[in-house]
mmCIF file of C-alpha atoms and ligand atoms in Angstrom:
data_model
loop_
_atom_site.group_PDB
_atom_site.id
_atom_site.type_symbol
_atom_site.label_atom_id
_atom_site.label_comp_id
_atom_site.label_asym_id
_atom_site.label_seq_id
_atom_site.Cartn_x
_atom_site.Cartn_y
_atom_site.Cartn_z
ATOM 1 C CA MET S 272 -12.146 1.395 -4.279
ATOM 2 C CA SER S 273 -12.968 4.669 -6.004
ATOM 3 C CA LYS S 274 -10.509 5.675 -8.749
ATOM 4 C CA ASP S 275 -11.156 9.392 -8.346
ATOM 5 C CA LYS S 276 -9.836 9.516 -4.785
ATOM 6 C CA LYS S 277 -6.245 9.587 -3.582
ATOM 7 C CA LEU S 278 -5.267 6.656 -1.403
ATOM 8 C CA ILE S 279 -3.505 7.228 1.897
ATOM 9 C CA ILE S 280 -2.660 3.893 3.459
ATOM 10 C CA ALA S 281 -1.181 3.672 6.943
ATOM 11 C CA ASN S 282 1.190 0.812 7.647
ATOM 12 C CA TRP S 283 1.261 0.676 11.443
ATOM 13 C CA LYS S 284 3.647 -2.307 11.394
ATOM 14 C CA LEU S 285 3.976 -3.795 14.914
ATOM 15 C CA ASN S 286 2.400 -0.749 16.574
ATOM 16 C CA PRO S 287 0.765 0.404 18.830
ATOM 17 C CA GLU S 288 1.509 -1.955 21.694
ATOM 18 C CA SER S 289 -2.075 -2.391 22.955
ATOM 19 C CA LEU S 290 -5.636 -2.406 21.669
ATOM 20 C CA LYS S 291 -6.346 0.611 23.878
ATOM 21 C CA ASP S 292 -3.609 2.644 22.176
ATOM 22 C CA ALA S 293 -4.670 1.409 18.738
ATOM 23 C CA LYS S 294 -8.234 2.583 19.376
ATOM 24 C CA LYS S 295 -7.001 5.989 20.557
ATOM 25 C CA LEU S 296 -4.861 6.468 17.433
ATOM 26 C CA PHE S 297 -7.741 5.308 15.224
ATOM 27 C CA VAL S 298 -10.175 7.764 16.855
ATOM 28 C CA ASP S 299 -7.711 10.645 16.426
ATOM 29 C CA ILE S 300 -7.228 9.807 12.741
ATOM 30 C CA LYS S 301 -10.964 9.282 12.197
ATOM 31 C CA LYS S 302 -11.641 12.906 13.142
ATOM 32 C CA VAL S 303 -9.923 14.042 9.949
ATOM 33 C CA ALA S 304 -10.276 10.956 7.721
ATOM 34 C CA SER S 305 -14.067 11.034 8.020
ATOM 35 C CA ARG S 306 -14.065 14.574 6.590
ATOM 36 C CA THR S 307 -11.504 14.309 3.780
ATOM 37 C CA GLN S 308 -13.811 13.620 0.840
ATOM 38 C CA LYS S 309 -11.124 13.365 -1.818
ATOM 39 C CA VAL S 310 -9.098 10.783 0.089
ATOM 40 C CA GLN S 311 -9.632 7.099 0.742
ATOM 41 C CA THR S 312 -7.883 6.457 4.036
ATOM 42 C CA VAL S 313 -6.882 2.926 5.019
ATOM 43 C CA ILE S 314 -5.387 1.823 8.324
ATOM 44 C CA CYS S 315 -3.385 -1.395 8.046
ATOM 45 C CA SER S 316 -3.077 -2.306 11.703
ATOM 46 C CA PRO S 317 -1.734 -5.451 13.352
ATOM 47 C CA SER S 318 -4.331 -8.123 12.491
ATOM 48 C CA VAL S 319 -5.455 -8.654 16.094
ATOM 49 C CA TYR S 320 -6.898 -5.109 16.164
ATOM 50 C CA ILE S 321 -8.824 -5.275 12.874
ATOM 51 C CA ALA S 322 -12.116 -6.627 14.239
ATOM 52 C CA GLU S 323 -12.371 -3.901 16.878
ATOM 53 C CA LEU S 324 -11.199 -1.008 14.711
ATOM 54 C CA SER S 325 -13.498 -1.892 11.827
ATOM 55 C CA LYS S 326 -16.491 -1.477 14.160
ATOM 56 C CA MET S 327 -15.476 2.063 15.103
ATOM 57 C CA TYR S 328 -16.452 3.748 11.829
ATOM 58 C CA SER S 329 -19.414 2.877 9.654
ATOM 59 C CA GLY S 330 -18.709 5.063 6.584
ATOM 60 C CA HIS S 331 -16.360 4.317 3.691
ATOM 61 C CA ARG S 332 -13.830 7.142 3.894
ATOM 62 C CA LEU S 333 -11.814 5.170 6.427
ATOM 63 C CA GLU S 334 -11.258 1.438 5.964
ATOM 64 C CA VAL S 335 -9.153 -1.116 7.800
ATOM 65 C CA GLY S 336 -6.659 -3.594 6.374
ATOM 66 C CA ALA S 337 -4.020 -6.194 7.233
ATOM 67 C CA GLN S 338 -0.263 -6.244 6.641
ATOM 68 C CA ASP S 339 0.035 -9.793 5.306
ATOM 69 C CA VAL S 340 -2.135 -12.793 4.455
ATOM 70 C CA PHE S 341 -1.759 -16.489 3.669
ATOM 71 C CA TRP S 342 -2.816 -18.057 0.355
ATOM 72 C CA GLU S 343 -5.083 -20.804 1.730
ATOM 73 C CA ASN S 344 -8.479 -20.257 3.329
ATOM 74 C CA LYS S 345 -8.327 -23.220 5.712
ATOM 75 C CA GLY S 346 -6.272 -26.264 6.618
ATOM 76 C CA LYS S 347 -3.112 -27.297 8.429
ATOM 77 C CA HIS S 348 -1.286 -23.960 8.430
ATOM 78 C CA THR S 349 -0.472 -23.099 12.032
ATOM 79 C CA GLY S 350 -0.222 -19.390 12.702
ATOM 80 C CA GLU S 351 -1.444 -18.202 9.311
ATOM 81 C CA LEU S 352 -4.328 -15.816 8.549
ATOM 82 C CA SER S 353 -6.569 -16.433 5.569
ATOM 83 C CA PRO S 354 -8.080 -13.906 3.146
ATOM 84 C CA THR S 355 -11.623 -14.992 4.049
ATOM 85 C CA ALA S 356 -10.972 -14.809 7.804
ATOM 86 C CA LEU S 357 -9.536 -11.286 7.459
ATOM 87 C CA LYS S 358 -12.528 -10.229 5.381
ATOM 88 C CA SER S 359 -14.944 -11.681 7.878
ATOM 89 C CA VAL S 360 -13.612 -9.442 10.671
ATOM 90 C CA GLY S 361 -13.771 -6.279 8.563
ATOM 91 C CA ALA S 362 -10.491 -6.059 6.626
ATOM 92 C CA LYS S 363 -10.984 -4.500 3.197
ATOM 93 C CA TYR S 364 -7.316 -4.153 2.220
ATOM 94 C CA VAL S 365 -4.132 -6.149 2.663
ATOM 95 C CA ILE S 366 -0.500 -5.185 2.139
ATOM 96 C CA ILE S 367 1.407 -7.954 0.347
ATOM 97 C CA GLY S 368 5.120 -8.245 -0.412
ATOM 98 C CA HIS S 369 6.323 -5.572 2.001
ATOM 99 C CA SER S 370 10.120 -5.519 2.110
ATOM 100 C CA GLU S 371 10.068 -6.341 5.839
ATOM 101 C CA ARG S 372 8.214 -9.593 5.044
ATOM 102 C CA ARG S 373 10.476 -10.338 2.084
ATOM 103 C CA ALA S 374 13.466 -9.869 4.426
ATOM 104 C CA LEU S 375 12.017 -12.676 6.582
ATOM 105 C CA GLY S 376 12.157 -15.035 3.604
ATOM 106 C CA GLU S 377 9.012 -14.308 1.592
ATOM 107 C CA SER S 378 9.753 -15.177 -2.042
ATOM 108 C CA ASN S 379 8.296 -13.826 -5.280
ATOM 109 C CA THR S 380 6.380 -17.120 -5.555
ATOM 110 C CA ASP S 381 4.866 -16.629 -2.081
ATOM 111 C CA VAL S 382 3.901 -13.063 -2.993
ATOM 112 C CA ASN S 383 2.230 -14.303 -6.183
ATOM 113 C CA LYS S 384 0.180 -16.921 -4.300
ATOM 114 C CA LYS S 385 -0.868 -14.351 -1.691
ATOM 115 C CA VAL S 386 -1.840 -11.760 -4.300
ATOM 116 C CA ALA S 387 -3.919 -14.273 -6.262
ATOM 117 C CA ALA S 388 -5.711 -15.615 -3.157
ATOM 118 C CA ALA S 389 -6.439 -12.193 -1.660
ATOM 119 C CA LEU S 390 -7.796 -10.791 -4.935
ATOM 120 C CA LYS S 391 -9.908 -13.904 -5.416
ATOM 121 C CA ALA S 392 -11.392 -13.363 -1.951
ATOM 122 C CA GLY S 393 -12.293 -9.783 -2.891
ATOM 123 C CA LEU S 394 -9.710 -7.971 -0.765
ATOM 124 C CA ASN S 395 -8.011 -4.853 -2.133
ATOM 125 C CA VAL S 396 -4.355 -5.770 -2.498
ATOM 126 C CA VAL S 397 -1.593 -3.251 -1.801
ATOM 127 C CA LEU S 398 1.302 -4.931 -3.601
ATOM 128 C CA CYS S 399 4.743 -3.606 -2.627
ATOM 129 C CA ILE S 400 7.719 -3.663 -4.960
ATOM 130 C CA GLY S 401 11.016 -1.868 -4.523
ATOM 131 C CA GLU S 402 14.750 -2.145 -5.020
ATOM 132 C CA SER S 403 17.241 -2.084 -2.150
ATOM 133 C CA LYS S 404 19.651 0.175 -3.998
ATOM 134 C CA ARG S 405 20.096 1.880 -7.335
ATOM 135 C CA ASP S 406 22.986 1.198 -9.695
ATOM 136 C CA SER S 407 24.382 3.134 -12.638
ATOM 137 C CA GLN S 408 23.509 0.381 -15.129
ATOM 138 C CA ALA S 409 19.853 0.484 -14.024
ATOM 139 C CA LEU S 410 19.815 -3.217 -13.113
ATOM 140 C CA TYR S 411 17.294 -2.274 -10.424
ATOM 141 C CA LEU S 412 14.739 -1.843 -13.209
ATOM 142 C CA LYS S 413 15.179 -5.505 -14.170
ATOM 143 C CA PHE S 414 14.716 -6.443 -10.508
ATOM 144 C CA LEU S 415 11.518 -4.392 -10.236
ATOM 145 C CA ARG S 416 10.153 -5.853 -13.455
ATOM 146 C CA GLU S 417 10.741 -9.370 -12.084
ATOM 147 C CA GLU S 418 9.015 -8.526 -8.795
ATOM 148 C CA LEU S 419 5.985 -7.110 -10.588
ATOM 149 C CA GLU S 420 5.682 -9.750 -13.312
ATOM 150 C CA SER S 421 6.047 -12.651 -10.899
ATOM 151 C CA ALA S 422 3.581 -11.166 -8.388
ATOM 152 C CA LEU S 423 0.935 -10.918 -11.123
ATOM 153 C CA SER S 424 1.662 -14.206 -12.861
ATOM 154 C CA GLY S 425 -1.662 -15.909 -13.668
ATOM 155 C CA VAL S 426 -3.735 -13.138 -12.047
ATOM 156 C CA PRO S 427 -6.816 -12.666 -14.271
ATOM 157 C CA LYS S 428 -7.508 -9.198 -15.602
ATOM 158 C CA ASN S 429 -10.948 -9.031 -13.997
ATOM 159 C CA HIS S 430 -9.275 -9.111 -10.561
ATOM 160 C CA LEU S 431 -7.122 -6.074 -11.277
ATOM 161 C CA LYS S 432 -9.801 -3.592 -10.232
ATOM 162 C CA ASN S 433 -8.816 -4.341 -6.626
ATOM 163 C CA LEU S 434 -5.074 -3.988 -7.128
ATOM 164 C CA ILE S 435 -2.872 -1.109 -5.955
ATOM 165 C CA ILE S 436 0.852 -1.050 -6.698
ATOM 166 C CA THR S 437 3.163 0.544 -4.152
ATOM 167 C CA TYR S 438 6.587 1.594 -5.307
ATOM 168 C CA GLU S 439 8.564 1.436 -2.090
ATOM 169 C CA PRO S 440 12.354 1.584 -2.511
ATOM 170 C CA LEU S 441 14.067 0.072 0.526
ATOM 171 C CA TRP S 442 16.643 2.851 0.617
ATOM 172 C CA ALA S 443 13.899 5.349 1.421
ATOM 173 C CA ILE S 444 12.007 3.478 4.144
ATOM 174 C CA GLY S 445 11.990 4.748 7.726
ATOM 175 C CA LYS S 446 14.067 7.848 7.092
ATOM 176 C CA SER S 447 12.933 11.444 6.583
ATOM 177 C CA ALA S 448 11.399 13.475 3.773
ATOM 178 C CA ASP S 449 14.888 14.494 2.543
ATOM 179 C CA ASP S 450 15.806 10.843 1.920
ATOM 180 C CA ALA S 451 12.623 9.955 0.050
ATOM 181 C CA VAL S 452 12.345 9.528 -3.691
ATOM 182 C CA SER S 453 12.340 12.774 -5.684
ATOM 183 C CA SER S 454 9.231 13.681 -7.662
ATOM 184 C CA HIS S 455 11.262 13.214 -10.859
ATOM 185 C CA GLN S 456 12.365 9.699 -9.836
ATOM 186 C CA MET S 457 8.787 8.916 -8.824
ATOM 187 C CA HIS S 458 7.409 10.033 -12.146
ATOM 188 C CA GLU S 459 9.886 7.759 -13.956
ATOM 189 C CA MET S 460 8.817 4.813 -11.804
ATOM 190 C CA TYR S 461 5.167 5.620 -12.384
ATOM 191 C CA LEU S 462 5.687 5.412 -16.163
ATOM 192 C CA PHE S 463 7.823 2.275 -15.845
ATOM 193 C CA ILE S 464 5.194 0.447 -13.764
ATOM 194 C CA ARG S 465 2.405 1.516 -16.143
ATOM 195 C CA LYS S 466 4.455 0.236 -19.082
ATOM 196 C CA ILE S 467 4.900 -3.213 -17.503
ATOM 197 C CA LEU S 468 1.208 -3.410 -16.586
ATOM 198 C CA THR S 469 0.302 -2.480 -20.166
ATOM 199 C CA GLU S 470 2.589 -5.225 -21.489
ATOM 200 C CA ILE S 471 0.982 -7.830 -19.209
ATOM 201 C CA TYR S 472 -2.612 -6.661 -19.566
ATOM 202 C CA THR S 473 -4.020 -3.855 -21.720
ATOM 203 C CA LYS S 474 -3.546 -0.103 -21.662
ATOM 204 C CA ASN S 475 -7.068 0.432 -20.317
ATOM 205 C CA ILE S 476 -6.544 -1.947 -17.434
ATOM 206 C CA ALA S 477 -3.041 -0.663 -16.704
ATOM 207 C CA PHE S 478 -4.222 2.930 -16.472
ATOM 208 C CA ASN S 479 -6.850 2.076 -13.897
ATOM 209 C CA VAL S 480 -4.461 0.501 -11.396
ATOM 210 C CA PRO S 481 -3.520 3.065 -8.735
ATOM 211 C CA ILE S 482 0.223 3.507 -8.219
ATOM 212 C CA ILE S 483 1.235 4.878 -4.834
ATOM 213 C CA TYR S 484 4.546 5.656 -3.172
ATOM 214 C CA GLY S 485 5.950 4.453 0.152
ATOM 215 C CA GLY S 486 9.193 5.446 1.898
ATOM 216 C CA SER S 487 9.411 8.393 4.278
ATOM 217 C CA ALA S 488 6.263 10.101 3.052
ATOM 218 C CA GLU S 489 5.853 12.991 5.478
ATOM 219 C CA PRO S 490 3.857 16.236 5.580
ATOM 220 C CA ASP S 491 6.951 17.952 4.106
ATOM 221 C CA ASN S 492 7.149 16.009 0.837
ATOM 222 C CA VAL S 493 3.665 14.769 -0.036
ATOM 223 C CA LYS S 494 2.532 17.899 -1.882
ATOM 224 C CA GLU S 495 5.518 17.941 -4.223
ATOM 225 C CA LEU S 496 5.224 14.198 -4.890
ATOM 226 C CA LEU S 497 1.513 14.482 -5.630
ATOM 227 C CA ASP S 498 1.954 17.550 -7.842
ATOM 228 C CA SER S 499 4.947 16.406 -9.887
ATOM 229 C CA GLY S 500 5.368 12.684 -9.220
ATOM 230 C CA GLU S 501 1.987 11.840 -10.748
ATOM 231 C CA ILE S 502 1.018 9.373 -8.059
ATOM 232 C CA ASP S 503 -2.290 8.164 -6.690
ATOM 233 C CA GLY S 504 -1.382 8.281 -3.022
ATOM 234 C CA PHE S 505 0.993 7.035 -0.333
ATOM 235 C CA LEU S 506 1.794 4.116 1.907
ATOM 236 C CA VAL S 507 2.789 5.804 5.152
ATOM 237 C CA GLY S 508 4.878 4.096 7.849
ATOM 238 C CA HIS S 509 6.311 6.122 10.744
ATOM 239 C CA SER S 510 4.235 9.227 9.989
ATOM 240 C CA SER S 511 1.046 7.188 10.458
ATOM 241 C CA LEU S 512 1.820 6.570 14.118
ATOM 242 C CA LYS S 513 1.416 10.215 15.082
ATOM 243 C CA ALA S 514 -2.169 11.312 14.411
ATOM 244 C CA SER S 515 -1.103 14.950 13.979
ATOM 245 C CA GLN S 516 1.394 14.078 11.208
ATOM 246 C CA PHE S 517 -0.863 11.583 9.485
ATOM 247 C CA ASN S 518 -3.832 13.960 9.613
ATOM 248 C CA GLU S 519 -1.655 16.664 8.092
ATOM 249 C CA ILE S 520 -0.889 14.308 5.180
ATOM 250 C CA LEU S 521 -4.624 13.660 4.781
ATOM 251 C CA LYS S 522 -5.408 17.393 4.748
ATOM 252 C CA ILE S 523 -2.657 18.250 2.254
ATOM 253 C CA THR S 524 -3.754 15.421 -0.045
ATOM 254 C CA ASN S 525 -7.386 16.435 0.216
ATOM 255 C CA SER S 526 -6.535 20.013 -0.756
ATOM 256 C CA ILE S 527 -4.869 19.041 -4.061
HETATM 257 C C1 PEP H 298 6.738 1.297 5.054
HETATM 258 O O1 PEP H 298 7.663 0.646 5.539
HETATM 259 O O2 PEP H 298 5.751 0.753 4.506
HETATM 260 C C2 PEP H 298 6.822 2.762 5.087
HETATM 261 C C3 PEP H 298 6.125 3.464 4.240
HETATM 262 O O3 PEP H 298 7.622 3.256 6.058
HETATM 263 P P1 PEP H 298 8.099 4.770 6.302
HETATM 264 O O4 PEP H 298 6.973 5.697 5.913
HETATM 265 O O5 PEP H 298 8.402 4.812 7.749
HETATM 266 O O6 PEP H 298 9.290 4.970 5.432
#
């Protein structure tokens, strides 16, 4: 993971509905992603597509990742996917702690075990944290601190080079650019996350962890957020399912 590139990570969620459609979307994105030198593009597809998609591009500007992972590498864990198995089929990244997984019962302890196991296996971890709503007493900051501190509990500093933090407030997910975080709010969160990382580790380590934003990132708001929000990239949900929109985000990011 190169620190001088912006990260644009697609979260395809449970889309597209077939391998054929996934390949088509990947090819359409590859046309631009393979040419945007200043951007590291990552497609986090449903896990069943990873093996095929990872064979469709041999460079490094476009990588493939998963949307979740288990903390064990083998054993009696029906239905789970291990870090080493994902790596072996070409996954380089994995999203962990997405709010849609937390809503299904994933706890901070689960997130911590997943983060530790995935980093240990050498995957790049896209750790999601985010509050469901804001309150006037700023209790959401306490909530975010807990999410971050517990996710990184016991994670050794030499594994942090493969960590990316995504600030993804639930109130901004799946809406439109107008409902996303403002660049001012994003800048505050950027400083807040850096501060916590510095408290847990050191300033040097904290400043090398990319912090990206997720929640209705669209071609209409990415420039402003990159210019004034001081962020290292985006986790993109609905706008990653239309190649034209996603490619526009890649081009705008590459031009900054
Ligand atoms: C997401 O849920 O990870 C996400 C970024 O979604 P959207 O861009 O649709 O808000």
